[in-house]
GROMACS .gro file of C-alpha atoms in nm:
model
  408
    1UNK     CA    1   1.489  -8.736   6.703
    2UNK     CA    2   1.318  -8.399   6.684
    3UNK     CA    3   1.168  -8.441   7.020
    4UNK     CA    4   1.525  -8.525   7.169
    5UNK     CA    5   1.675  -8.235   7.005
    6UNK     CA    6   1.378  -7.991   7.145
    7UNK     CA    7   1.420  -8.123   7.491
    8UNK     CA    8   1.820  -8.076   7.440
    9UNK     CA    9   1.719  -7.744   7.340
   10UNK     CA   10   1.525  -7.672   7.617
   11UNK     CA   11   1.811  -7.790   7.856
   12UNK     CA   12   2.017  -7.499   7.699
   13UNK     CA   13   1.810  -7.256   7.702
   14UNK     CA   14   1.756  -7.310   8.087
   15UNK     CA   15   2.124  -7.349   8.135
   16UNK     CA   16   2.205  -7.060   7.943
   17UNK     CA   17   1.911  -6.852   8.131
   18UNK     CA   18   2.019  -6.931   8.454
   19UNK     CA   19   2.407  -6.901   8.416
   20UNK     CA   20   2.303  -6.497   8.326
   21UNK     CA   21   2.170  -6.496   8.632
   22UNK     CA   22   2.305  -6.266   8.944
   23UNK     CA   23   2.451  -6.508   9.237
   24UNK     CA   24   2.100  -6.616   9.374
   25UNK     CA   25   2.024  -6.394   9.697
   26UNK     CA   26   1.859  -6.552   9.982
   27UNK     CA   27   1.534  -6.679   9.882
   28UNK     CA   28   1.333  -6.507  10.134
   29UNK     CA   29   1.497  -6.170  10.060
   30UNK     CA   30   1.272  -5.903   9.835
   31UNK     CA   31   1.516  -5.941   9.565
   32UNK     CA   32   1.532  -6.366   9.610
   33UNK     CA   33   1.144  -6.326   9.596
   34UNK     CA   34   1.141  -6.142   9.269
   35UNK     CA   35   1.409  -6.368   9.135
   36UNK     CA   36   1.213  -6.669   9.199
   37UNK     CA   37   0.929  -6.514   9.071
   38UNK     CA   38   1.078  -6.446   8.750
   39UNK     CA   39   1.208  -6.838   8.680
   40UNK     CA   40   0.861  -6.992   8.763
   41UNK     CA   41   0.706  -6.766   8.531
   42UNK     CA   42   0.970  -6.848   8.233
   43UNK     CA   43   0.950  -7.212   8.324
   44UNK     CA   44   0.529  -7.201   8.353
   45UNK     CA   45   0.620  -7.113   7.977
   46UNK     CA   46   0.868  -7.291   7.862
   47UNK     CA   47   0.934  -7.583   8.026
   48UNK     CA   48   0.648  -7.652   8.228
   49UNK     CA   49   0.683  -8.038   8.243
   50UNK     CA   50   0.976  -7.953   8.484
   51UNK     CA   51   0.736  -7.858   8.752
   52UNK     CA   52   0.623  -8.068   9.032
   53UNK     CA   53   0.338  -8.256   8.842
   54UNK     CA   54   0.113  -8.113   9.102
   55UNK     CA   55   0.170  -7.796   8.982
   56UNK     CA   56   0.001  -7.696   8.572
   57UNK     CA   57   0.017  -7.343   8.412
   58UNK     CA   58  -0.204  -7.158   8.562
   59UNK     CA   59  -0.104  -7.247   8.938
   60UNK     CA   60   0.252  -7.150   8.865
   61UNK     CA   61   0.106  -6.835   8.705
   62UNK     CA   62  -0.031  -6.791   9.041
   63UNK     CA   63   0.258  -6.850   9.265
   64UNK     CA   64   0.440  -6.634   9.045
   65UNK     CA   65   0.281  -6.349   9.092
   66UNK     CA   66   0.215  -6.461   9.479
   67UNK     CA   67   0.606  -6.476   9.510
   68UNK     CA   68   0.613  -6.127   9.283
   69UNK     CA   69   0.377  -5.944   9.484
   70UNK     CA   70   0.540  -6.028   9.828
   71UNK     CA   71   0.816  -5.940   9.679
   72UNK     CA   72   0.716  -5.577   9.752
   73UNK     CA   73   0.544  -5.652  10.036
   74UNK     CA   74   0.867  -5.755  10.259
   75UNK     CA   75   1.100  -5.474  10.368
   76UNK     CA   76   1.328  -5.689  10.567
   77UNK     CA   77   1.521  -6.064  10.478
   78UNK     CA   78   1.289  -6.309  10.583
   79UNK     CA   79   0.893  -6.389  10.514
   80UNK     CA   80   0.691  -6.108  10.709
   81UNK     CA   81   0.339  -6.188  10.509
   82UNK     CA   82   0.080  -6.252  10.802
   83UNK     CA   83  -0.129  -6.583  10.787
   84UNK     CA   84  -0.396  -6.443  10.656
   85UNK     CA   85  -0.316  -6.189  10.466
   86UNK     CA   86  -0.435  -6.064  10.136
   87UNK     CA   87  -0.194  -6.238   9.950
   88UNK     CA   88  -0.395  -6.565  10.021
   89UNK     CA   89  -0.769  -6.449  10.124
   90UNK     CA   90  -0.858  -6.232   9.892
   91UNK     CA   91  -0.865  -5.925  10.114
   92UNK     CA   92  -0.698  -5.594  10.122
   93UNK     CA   93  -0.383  -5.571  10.344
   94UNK     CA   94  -0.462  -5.481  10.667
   95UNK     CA   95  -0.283  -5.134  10.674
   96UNK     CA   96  -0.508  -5.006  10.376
   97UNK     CA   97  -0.823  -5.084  10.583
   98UNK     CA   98  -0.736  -4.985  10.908
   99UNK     CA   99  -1.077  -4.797  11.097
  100UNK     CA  100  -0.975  -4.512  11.340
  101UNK     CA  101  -1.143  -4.479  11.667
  102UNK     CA  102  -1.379  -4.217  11.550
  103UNK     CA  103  -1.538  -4.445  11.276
  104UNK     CA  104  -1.620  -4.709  11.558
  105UNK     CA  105  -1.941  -4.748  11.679
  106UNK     CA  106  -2.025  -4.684  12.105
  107UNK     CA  107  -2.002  -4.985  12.204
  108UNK     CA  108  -1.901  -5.033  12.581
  109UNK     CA  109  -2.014  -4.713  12.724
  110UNK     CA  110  -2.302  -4.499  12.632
  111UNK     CA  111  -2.067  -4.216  12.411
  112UNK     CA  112  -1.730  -4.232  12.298
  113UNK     CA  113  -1.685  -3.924  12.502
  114UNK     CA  114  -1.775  -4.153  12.812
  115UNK     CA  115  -1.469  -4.402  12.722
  116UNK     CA  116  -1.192  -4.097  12.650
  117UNK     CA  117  -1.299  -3.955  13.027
  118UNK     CA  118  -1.273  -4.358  13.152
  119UNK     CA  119  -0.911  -4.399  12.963
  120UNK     CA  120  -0.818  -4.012  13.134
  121UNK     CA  121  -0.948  -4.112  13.477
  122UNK     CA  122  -0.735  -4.453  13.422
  123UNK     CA  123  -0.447  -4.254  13.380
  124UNK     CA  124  -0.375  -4.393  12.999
  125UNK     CA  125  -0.162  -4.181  12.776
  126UNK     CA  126  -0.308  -3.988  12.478
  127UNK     CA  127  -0.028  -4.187  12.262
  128UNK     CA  128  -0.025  -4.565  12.349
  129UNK     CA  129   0.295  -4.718  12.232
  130UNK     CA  130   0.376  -5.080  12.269
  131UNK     CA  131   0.701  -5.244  12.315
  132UNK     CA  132   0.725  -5.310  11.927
  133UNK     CA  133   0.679  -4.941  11.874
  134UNK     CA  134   0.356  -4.977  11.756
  135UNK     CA  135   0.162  -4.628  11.823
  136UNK     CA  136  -0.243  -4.575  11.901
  137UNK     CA  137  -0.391  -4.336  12.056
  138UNK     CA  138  -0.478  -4.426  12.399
  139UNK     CA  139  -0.844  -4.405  12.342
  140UNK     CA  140  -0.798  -4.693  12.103
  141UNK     CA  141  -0.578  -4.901  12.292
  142UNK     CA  142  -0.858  -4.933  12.534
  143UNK     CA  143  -1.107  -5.023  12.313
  144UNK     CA  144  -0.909  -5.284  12.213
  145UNK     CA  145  -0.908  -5.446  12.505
  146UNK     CA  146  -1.282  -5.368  12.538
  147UNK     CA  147  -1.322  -5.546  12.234
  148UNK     CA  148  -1.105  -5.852  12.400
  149UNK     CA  149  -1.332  -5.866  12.678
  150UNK     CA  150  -1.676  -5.792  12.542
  151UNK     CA  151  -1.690  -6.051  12.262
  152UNK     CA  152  -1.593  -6.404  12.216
  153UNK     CA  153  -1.411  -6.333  11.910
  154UNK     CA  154  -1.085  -6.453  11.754
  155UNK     CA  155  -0.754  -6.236  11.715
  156UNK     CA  156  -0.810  -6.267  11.365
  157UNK     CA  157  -1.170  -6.140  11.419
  158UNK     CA  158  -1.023  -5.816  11.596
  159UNK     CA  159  -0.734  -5.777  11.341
  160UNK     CA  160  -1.007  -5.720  11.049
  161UNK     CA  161  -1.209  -5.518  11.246
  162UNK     CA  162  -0.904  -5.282  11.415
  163UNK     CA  163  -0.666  -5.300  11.064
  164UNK     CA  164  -0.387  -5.441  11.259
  165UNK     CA  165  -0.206  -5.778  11.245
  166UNK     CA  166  -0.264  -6.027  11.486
  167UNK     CA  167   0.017  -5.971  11.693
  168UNK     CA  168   0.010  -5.600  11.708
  169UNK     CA  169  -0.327  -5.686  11.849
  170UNK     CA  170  -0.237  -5.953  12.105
  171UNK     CA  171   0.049  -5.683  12.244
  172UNK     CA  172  -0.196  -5.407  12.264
  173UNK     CA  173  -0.442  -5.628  12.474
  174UNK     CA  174  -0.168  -5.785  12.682
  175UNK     CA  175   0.038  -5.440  12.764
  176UNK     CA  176  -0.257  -5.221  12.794
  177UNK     CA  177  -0.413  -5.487  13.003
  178UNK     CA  178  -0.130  -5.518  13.238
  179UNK     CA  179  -0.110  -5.129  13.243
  180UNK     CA  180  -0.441  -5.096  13.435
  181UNK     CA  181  -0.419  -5.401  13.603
  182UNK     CA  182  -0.074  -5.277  13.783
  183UNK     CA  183  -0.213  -4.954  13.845
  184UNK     CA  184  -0.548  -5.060  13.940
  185UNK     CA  185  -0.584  -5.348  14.115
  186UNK     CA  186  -0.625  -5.236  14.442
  187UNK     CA  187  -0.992  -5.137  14.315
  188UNK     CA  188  -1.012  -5.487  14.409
  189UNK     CA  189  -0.916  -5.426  14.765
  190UNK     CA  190  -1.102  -5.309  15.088
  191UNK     CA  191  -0.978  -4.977  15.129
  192UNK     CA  192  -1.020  -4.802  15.457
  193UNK     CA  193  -0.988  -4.460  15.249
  194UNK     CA  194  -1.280  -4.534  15.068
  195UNK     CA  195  -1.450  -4.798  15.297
  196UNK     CA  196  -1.513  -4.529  15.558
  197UNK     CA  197  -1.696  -4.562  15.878
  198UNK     CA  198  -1.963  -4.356  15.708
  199UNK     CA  199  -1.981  -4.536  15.371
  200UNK     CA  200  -2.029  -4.856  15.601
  201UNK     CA  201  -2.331  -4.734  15.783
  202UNK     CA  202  -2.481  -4.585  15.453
  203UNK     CA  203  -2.458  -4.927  15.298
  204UNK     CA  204  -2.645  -5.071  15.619
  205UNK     CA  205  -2.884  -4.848  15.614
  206UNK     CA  206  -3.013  -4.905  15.230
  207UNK     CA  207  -2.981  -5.287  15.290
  208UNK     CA  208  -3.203  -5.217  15.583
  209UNK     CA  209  -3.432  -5.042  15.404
  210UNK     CA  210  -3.492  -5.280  15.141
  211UNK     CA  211  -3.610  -5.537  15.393
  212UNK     CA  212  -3.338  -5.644  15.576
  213UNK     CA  213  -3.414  -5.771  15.918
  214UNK     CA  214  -3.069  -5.673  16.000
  215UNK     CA  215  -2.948  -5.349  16.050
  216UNK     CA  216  -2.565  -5.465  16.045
  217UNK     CA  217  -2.495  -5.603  15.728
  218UNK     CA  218  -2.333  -5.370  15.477
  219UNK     CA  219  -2.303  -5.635  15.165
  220UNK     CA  220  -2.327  -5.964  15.016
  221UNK     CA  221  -2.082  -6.217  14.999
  222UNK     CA  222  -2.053  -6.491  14.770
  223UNK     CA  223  -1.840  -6.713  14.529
  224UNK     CA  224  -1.900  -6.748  14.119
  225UNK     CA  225  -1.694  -7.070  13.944
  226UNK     CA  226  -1.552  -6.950  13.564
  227UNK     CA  227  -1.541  -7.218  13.345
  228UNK     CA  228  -1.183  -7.244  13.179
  229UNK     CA  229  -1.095  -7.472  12.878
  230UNK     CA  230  -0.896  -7.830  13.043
  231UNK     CA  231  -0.510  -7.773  13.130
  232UNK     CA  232  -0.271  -7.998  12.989
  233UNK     CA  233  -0.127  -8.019  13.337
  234UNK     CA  234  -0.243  -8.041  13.646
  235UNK     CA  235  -0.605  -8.075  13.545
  236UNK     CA  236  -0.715  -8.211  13.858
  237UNK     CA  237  -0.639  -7.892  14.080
  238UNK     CA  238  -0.872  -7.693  13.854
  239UNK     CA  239  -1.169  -7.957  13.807
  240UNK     CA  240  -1.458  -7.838  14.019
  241UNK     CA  241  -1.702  -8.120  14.060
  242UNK     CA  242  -2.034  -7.891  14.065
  243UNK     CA  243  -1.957  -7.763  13.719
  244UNK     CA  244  -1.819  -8.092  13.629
  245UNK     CA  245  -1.551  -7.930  13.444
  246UNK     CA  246  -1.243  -7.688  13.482
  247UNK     CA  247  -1.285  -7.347  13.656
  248UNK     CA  248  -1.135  -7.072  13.863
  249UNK     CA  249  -1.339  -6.940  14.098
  250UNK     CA  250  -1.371  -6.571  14.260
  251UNK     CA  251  -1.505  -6.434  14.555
  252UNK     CA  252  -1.659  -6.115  14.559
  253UNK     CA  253  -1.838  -5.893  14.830
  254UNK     CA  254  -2.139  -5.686  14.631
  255UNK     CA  255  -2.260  -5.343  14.776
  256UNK     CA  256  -2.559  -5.160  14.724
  257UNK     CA  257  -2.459  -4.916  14.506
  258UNK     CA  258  -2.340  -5.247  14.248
  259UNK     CA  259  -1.985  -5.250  14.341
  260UNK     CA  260  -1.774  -5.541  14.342
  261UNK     CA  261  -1.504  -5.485  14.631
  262UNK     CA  262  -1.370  -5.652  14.752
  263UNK     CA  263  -1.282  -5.920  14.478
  264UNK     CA  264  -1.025  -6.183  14.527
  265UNK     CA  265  -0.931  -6.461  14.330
  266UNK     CA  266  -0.832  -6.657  14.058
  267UNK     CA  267  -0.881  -6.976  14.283
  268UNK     CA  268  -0.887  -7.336  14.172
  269UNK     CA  269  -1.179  -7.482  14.065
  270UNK     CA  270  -1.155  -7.782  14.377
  271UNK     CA  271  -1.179  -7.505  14.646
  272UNK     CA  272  -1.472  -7.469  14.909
  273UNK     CA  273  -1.599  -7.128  14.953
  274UNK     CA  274  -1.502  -7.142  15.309
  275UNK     CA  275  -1.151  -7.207  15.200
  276UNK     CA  276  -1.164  -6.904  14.981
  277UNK     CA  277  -1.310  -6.690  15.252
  278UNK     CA  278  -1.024  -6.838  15.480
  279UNK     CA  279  -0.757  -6.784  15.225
  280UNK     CA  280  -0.852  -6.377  15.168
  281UNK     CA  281  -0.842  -6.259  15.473
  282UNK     CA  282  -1.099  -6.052  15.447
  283UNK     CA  283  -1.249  -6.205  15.772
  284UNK     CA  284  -0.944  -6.091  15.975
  285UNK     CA  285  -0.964  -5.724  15.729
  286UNK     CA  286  -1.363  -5.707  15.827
  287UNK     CA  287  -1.271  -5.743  16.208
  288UNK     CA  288  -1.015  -5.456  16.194
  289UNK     CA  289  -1.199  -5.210  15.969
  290UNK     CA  290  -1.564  -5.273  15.956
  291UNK     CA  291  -1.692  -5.085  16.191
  292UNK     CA  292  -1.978  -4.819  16.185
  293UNK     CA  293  -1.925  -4.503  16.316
  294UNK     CA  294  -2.072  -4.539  16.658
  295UNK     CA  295  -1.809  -4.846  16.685
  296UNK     CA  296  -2.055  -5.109  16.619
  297UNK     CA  297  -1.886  -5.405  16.429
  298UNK     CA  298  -2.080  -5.470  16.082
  299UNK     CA  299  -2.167  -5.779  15.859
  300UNK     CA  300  -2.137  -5.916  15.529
  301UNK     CA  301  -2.374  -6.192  15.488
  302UNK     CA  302  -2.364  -6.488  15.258
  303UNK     CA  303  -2.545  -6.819  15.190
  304UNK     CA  304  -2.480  -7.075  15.456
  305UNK     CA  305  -2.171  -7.255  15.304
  306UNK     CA  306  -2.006  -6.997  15.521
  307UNK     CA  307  -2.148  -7.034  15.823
  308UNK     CA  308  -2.041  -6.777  16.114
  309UNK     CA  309  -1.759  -6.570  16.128
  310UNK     CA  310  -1.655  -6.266  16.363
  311UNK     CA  311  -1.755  -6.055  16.022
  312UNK     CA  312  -1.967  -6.311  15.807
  313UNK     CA  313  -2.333  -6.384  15.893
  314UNK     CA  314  -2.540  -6.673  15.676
  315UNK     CA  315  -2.882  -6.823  15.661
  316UNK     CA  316  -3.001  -6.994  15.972
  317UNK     CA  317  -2.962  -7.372  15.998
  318UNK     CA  318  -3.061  -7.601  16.249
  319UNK     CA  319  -3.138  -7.965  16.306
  320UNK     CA  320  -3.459  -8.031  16.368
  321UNK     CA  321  -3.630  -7.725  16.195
  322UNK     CA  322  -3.630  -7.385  16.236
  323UNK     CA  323  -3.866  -7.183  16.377
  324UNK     CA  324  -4.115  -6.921  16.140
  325UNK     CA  325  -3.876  -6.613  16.246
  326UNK     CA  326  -3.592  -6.803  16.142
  327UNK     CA  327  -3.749  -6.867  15.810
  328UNK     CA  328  -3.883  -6.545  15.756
  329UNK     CA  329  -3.566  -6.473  15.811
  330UNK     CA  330  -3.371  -6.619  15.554
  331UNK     CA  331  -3.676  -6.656  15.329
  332UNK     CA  332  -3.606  -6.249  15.347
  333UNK     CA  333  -3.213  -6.231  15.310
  334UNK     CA  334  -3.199  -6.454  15.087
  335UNK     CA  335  -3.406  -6.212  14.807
  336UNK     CA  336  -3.146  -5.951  14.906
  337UNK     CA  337  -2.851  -6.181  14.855
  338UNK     CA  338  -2.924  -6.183  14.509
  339UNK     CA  339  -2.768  -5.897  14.421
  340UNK     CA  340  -2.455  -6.079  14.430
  341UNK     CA  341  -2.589  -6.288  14.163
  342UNK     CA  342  -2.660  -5.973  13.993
  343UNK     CA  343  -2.293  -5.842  14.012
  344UNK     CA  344  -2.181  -6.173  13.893
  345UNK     CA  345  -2.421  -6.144  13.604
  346UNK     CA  346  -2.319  -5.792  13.502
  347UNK     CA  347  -1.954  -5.902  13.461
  348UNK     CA  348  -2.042  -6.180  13.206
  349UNK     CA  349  -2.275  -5.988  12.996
  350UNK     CA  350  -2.095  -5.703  12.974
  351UNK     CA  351  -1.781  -5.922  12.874
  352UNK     CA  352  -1.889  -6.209  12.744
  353UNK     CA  353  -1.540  -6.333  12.651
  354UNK     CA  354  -1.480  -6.476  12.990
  355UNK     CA  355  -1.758  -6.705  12.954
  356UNK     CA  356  -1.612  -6.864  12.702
  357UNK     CA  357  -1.422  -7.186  12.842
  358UNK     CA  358  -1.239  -7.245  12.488
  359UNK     CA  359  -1.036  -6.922  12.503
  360UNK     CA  360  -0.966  -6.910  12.838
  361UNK     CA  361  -0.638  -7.120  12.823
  362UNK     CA  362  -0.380  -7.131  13.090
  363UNK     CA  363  -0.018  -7.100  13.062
  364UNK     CA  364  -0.164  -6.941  12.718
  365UNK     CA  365  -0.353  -6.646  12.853
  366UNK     CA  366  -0.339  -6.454  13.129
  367UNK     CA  367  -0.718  -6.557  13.258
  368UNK     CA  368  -0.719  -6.441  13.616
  369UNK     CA  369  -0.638  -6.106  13.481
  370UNK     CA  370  -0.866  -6.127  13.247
  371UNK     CA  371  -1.135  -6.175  13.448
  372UNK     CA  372  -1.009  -5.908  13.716
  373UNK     CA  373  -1.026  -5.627  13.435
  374UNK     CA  374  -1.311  -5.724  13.371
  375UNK     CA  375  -1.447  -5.693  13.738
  376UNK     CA  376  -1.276  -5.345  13.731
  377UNK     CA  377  -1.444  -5.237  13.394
  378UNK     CA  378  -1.842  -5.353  13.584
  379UNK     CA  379  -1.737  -5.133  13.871
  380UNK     CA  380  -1.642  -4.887  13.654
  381UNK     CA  381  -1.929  -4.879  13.468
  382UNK     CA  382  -2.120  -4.906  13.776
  383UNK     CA  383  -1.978  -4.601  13.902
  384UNK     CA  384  -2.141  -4.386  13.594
  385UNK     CA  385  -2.424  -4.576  13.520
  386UNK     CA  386  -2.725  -4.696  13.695
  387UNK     CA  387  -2.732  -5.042  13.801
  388UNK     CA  388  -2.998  -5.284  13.885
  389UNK     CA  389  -2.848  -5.348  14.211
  390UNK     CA  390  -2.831  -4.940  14.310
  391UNK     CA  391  -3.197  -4.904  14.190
  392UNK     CA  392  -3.315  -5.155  14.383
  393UNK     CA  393  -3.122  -5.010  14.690
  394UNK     CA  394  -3.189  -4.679  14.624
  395UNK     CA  395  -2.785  -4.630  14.695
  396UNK     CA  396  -2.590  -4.377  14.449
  397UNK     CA  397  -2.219  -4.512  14.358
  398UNK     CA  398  -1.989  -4.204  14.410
  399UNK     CA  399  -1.856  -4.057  14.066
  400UNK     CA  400  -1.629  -4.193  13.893
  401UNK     CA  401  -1.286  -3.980  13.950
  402UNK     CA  402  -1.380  -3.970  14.317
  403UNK     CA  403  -1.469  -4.345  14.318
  404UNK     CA  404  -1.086  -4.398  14.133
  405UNK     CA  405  -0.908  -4.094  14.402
  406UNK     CA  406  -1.006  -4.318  14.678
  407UNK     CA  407  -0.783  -4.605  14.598
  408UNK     CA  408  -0.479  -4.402  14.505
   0.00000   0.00000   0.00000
């Protein structure tokens, strides 16, 4: 009987505590929170039978004071906690660790002096605000996006090590990104303005002086495939049988000073080179505009999927053998073709986050541009640093404002 008349007891006691109660606000609210809060902590005392049996004392202790802690942490109606946010690992909220630019470490170019005069040159604002009002300075927006592109890291990775949430992070990435891709793209191009008659010949006469047999080729053409994690549609279009796998792939003509231009692409994965070549016009761009300043037309040469073009030159191939000139030849050329590789490999070390097929997601990510920026950032870099390709050339890239005037 006593244990009835406890349990009735009990009853009341709830009845009455909850009938003092303010009309319950919503429950996502701060003041629903801290509401909440309060009744699992009365009932983790009092009544703590009435709890899911999952839950015993010292779990409802701790969802109490999870609920009373976010409680303070929500400014608005509705949950704003991030996934992982301190309130379930353990860590500091993000905003109280948050690293400033100057605390960072030089990681993509040799000072941090050397990115401000990249992110001036690029034309990005001192202030960097996103379309969520969310403020950097511009020097850290682009690091940001260095960060994106350099390492094969999570956006949770990035949110520790920047102090801001997830999303602020993707925004930054994806506005900044598209900021300099808009602006900059047609470093991608062949421009006349800075593919000049005399830049032309220059190139010609390094390649010659490397080796080259030929005295008409001013760079090296060639395709690379980037791997890509499988579509869930269309997978097919993308699949590129060498690789075995999914891929875009990107063309690229490599000069002597180590500069990728022009670049075009993304491309599915299926595609020939030949198709790509066909596809760019750059054959039809080559015929108009590559020409020395005597009025010679010049070359780019490539391996000999491409065969020969009015502007494209390859290894020789012939049935029945080739002659020893011929193989001298391309025995020749083809240890000055590598370069290309070289360009190639200078975009995926230096940004190692577009070789990384499980990230690269489409209808997810913007990949193409991803990889673009990150052909822009090489050329960049190419432009203030010395490259293996320019050393081996002996051809100086121009600086880089007057490498970036030329394509405005």
């Amino acid at each position: 009987m006593s244990e009835l008349q406890s349990e009735y007891d009990i009853d009341n006691d709830i009845d009455k505590m909850l009938a003092e109660l303010p009309p319950p606000p919503p429950i996502f609210a701060p003041r629903g929170l801290a509401v909440a809060a309060q009744l699992v902590q009365v009932l983790s005392v009092s009544a703590p039978d009435i709890l899911a049996p999952s839950l015993n004392y010292s779990t409802s202790e701790v969802l109490a004071l999870a609920l009373h802690d976010s409680a303070h942490r929500n400014d608005i109606s509705g949950p704003s906690i991030p996934r992982h946010s301190s309130l379930f690992s353990g860590t500091r909220p993000s905003s109280q660790h948050r690293v400033s630019f100057e605390e960072m470490s030089d990681e993509w170019f040799e000072t941090k002096s050397d990115l401000t005069r990249v992110r001036t040159a690029l034309g990005i604002p001192d202030l960097f605000i996103s379309s969520r009002r969310e403020r950097s300075s511009g020097d850290e927006a682009l690091a940001i996006l260095l960060s994106r592109l350099s390492y094969a890291s999570r956006l949770l990775d990035l949110s520790d090590k920047w102090g801001r949430s997830e999303a602020a992070i993707s925004r930054c990435i994806s506005e900044i990104g598209l900021l300099i891709y808009n602006n900059w793209s047609r470093l991608l191009e062949f421009n006349p303005r800075f593919h000049t008659p005399a830049r032309l010949d220059h190139y010609a006469a390094c390649i010659s002086a490397a080796g080259s047999p030929l005295s008409d080729v001013w760079g090296f053409i060639d395709c690379t495939i980037n791997e890509i994690s499988r579509p869930v549609v269309n997978q097919d279009i993308v699949y590129n049988g060498y690789k075995k796998g999914h891929a875009l792939k990107y063309q690229a003509v490599v000069t002597p000073d180590g500069l990728m231009c022009p670049t075009y692409g993304p491309v599915e994965g299926r595609r020939a080179d030949g198709g790509i070549l066909e596809m760019s016009g750059l054959d039809e761009t080559c015929t108009s505009h590559a020409i020395g300043a005597d009025g010679r037309q010049l070359f780019v040469y490539g391996d000999p999927a491409y065969g020969l073009s009015n502007t494209v030159i390859s290894g020789v191939r012939r049935i029945g053998g080739l002659t020893d000139n011929e193989r001298k030849l391309n025995l020749k050329m083809s240890k000055l073709r590598q370069s290309v590789e070289w360009g190639f490999g200078n975009v995926s070390r230096n940004f190692a986050f577009i070789g990384y097929p499980n990230g690269l997601k489409l209808g997810l990510q913007p990949v193409g541009r991803f990889y673009l920026l990150a052909v822009i950032f090489t050329n960049i870099r190419a432009s203030m640093y010395p490259s293996e390709i320019s050393v081996k050339f002996q051809c100086a890239p121009p600086p880089l404002e007057d490498y970036l005037e030329s394509f405005k």
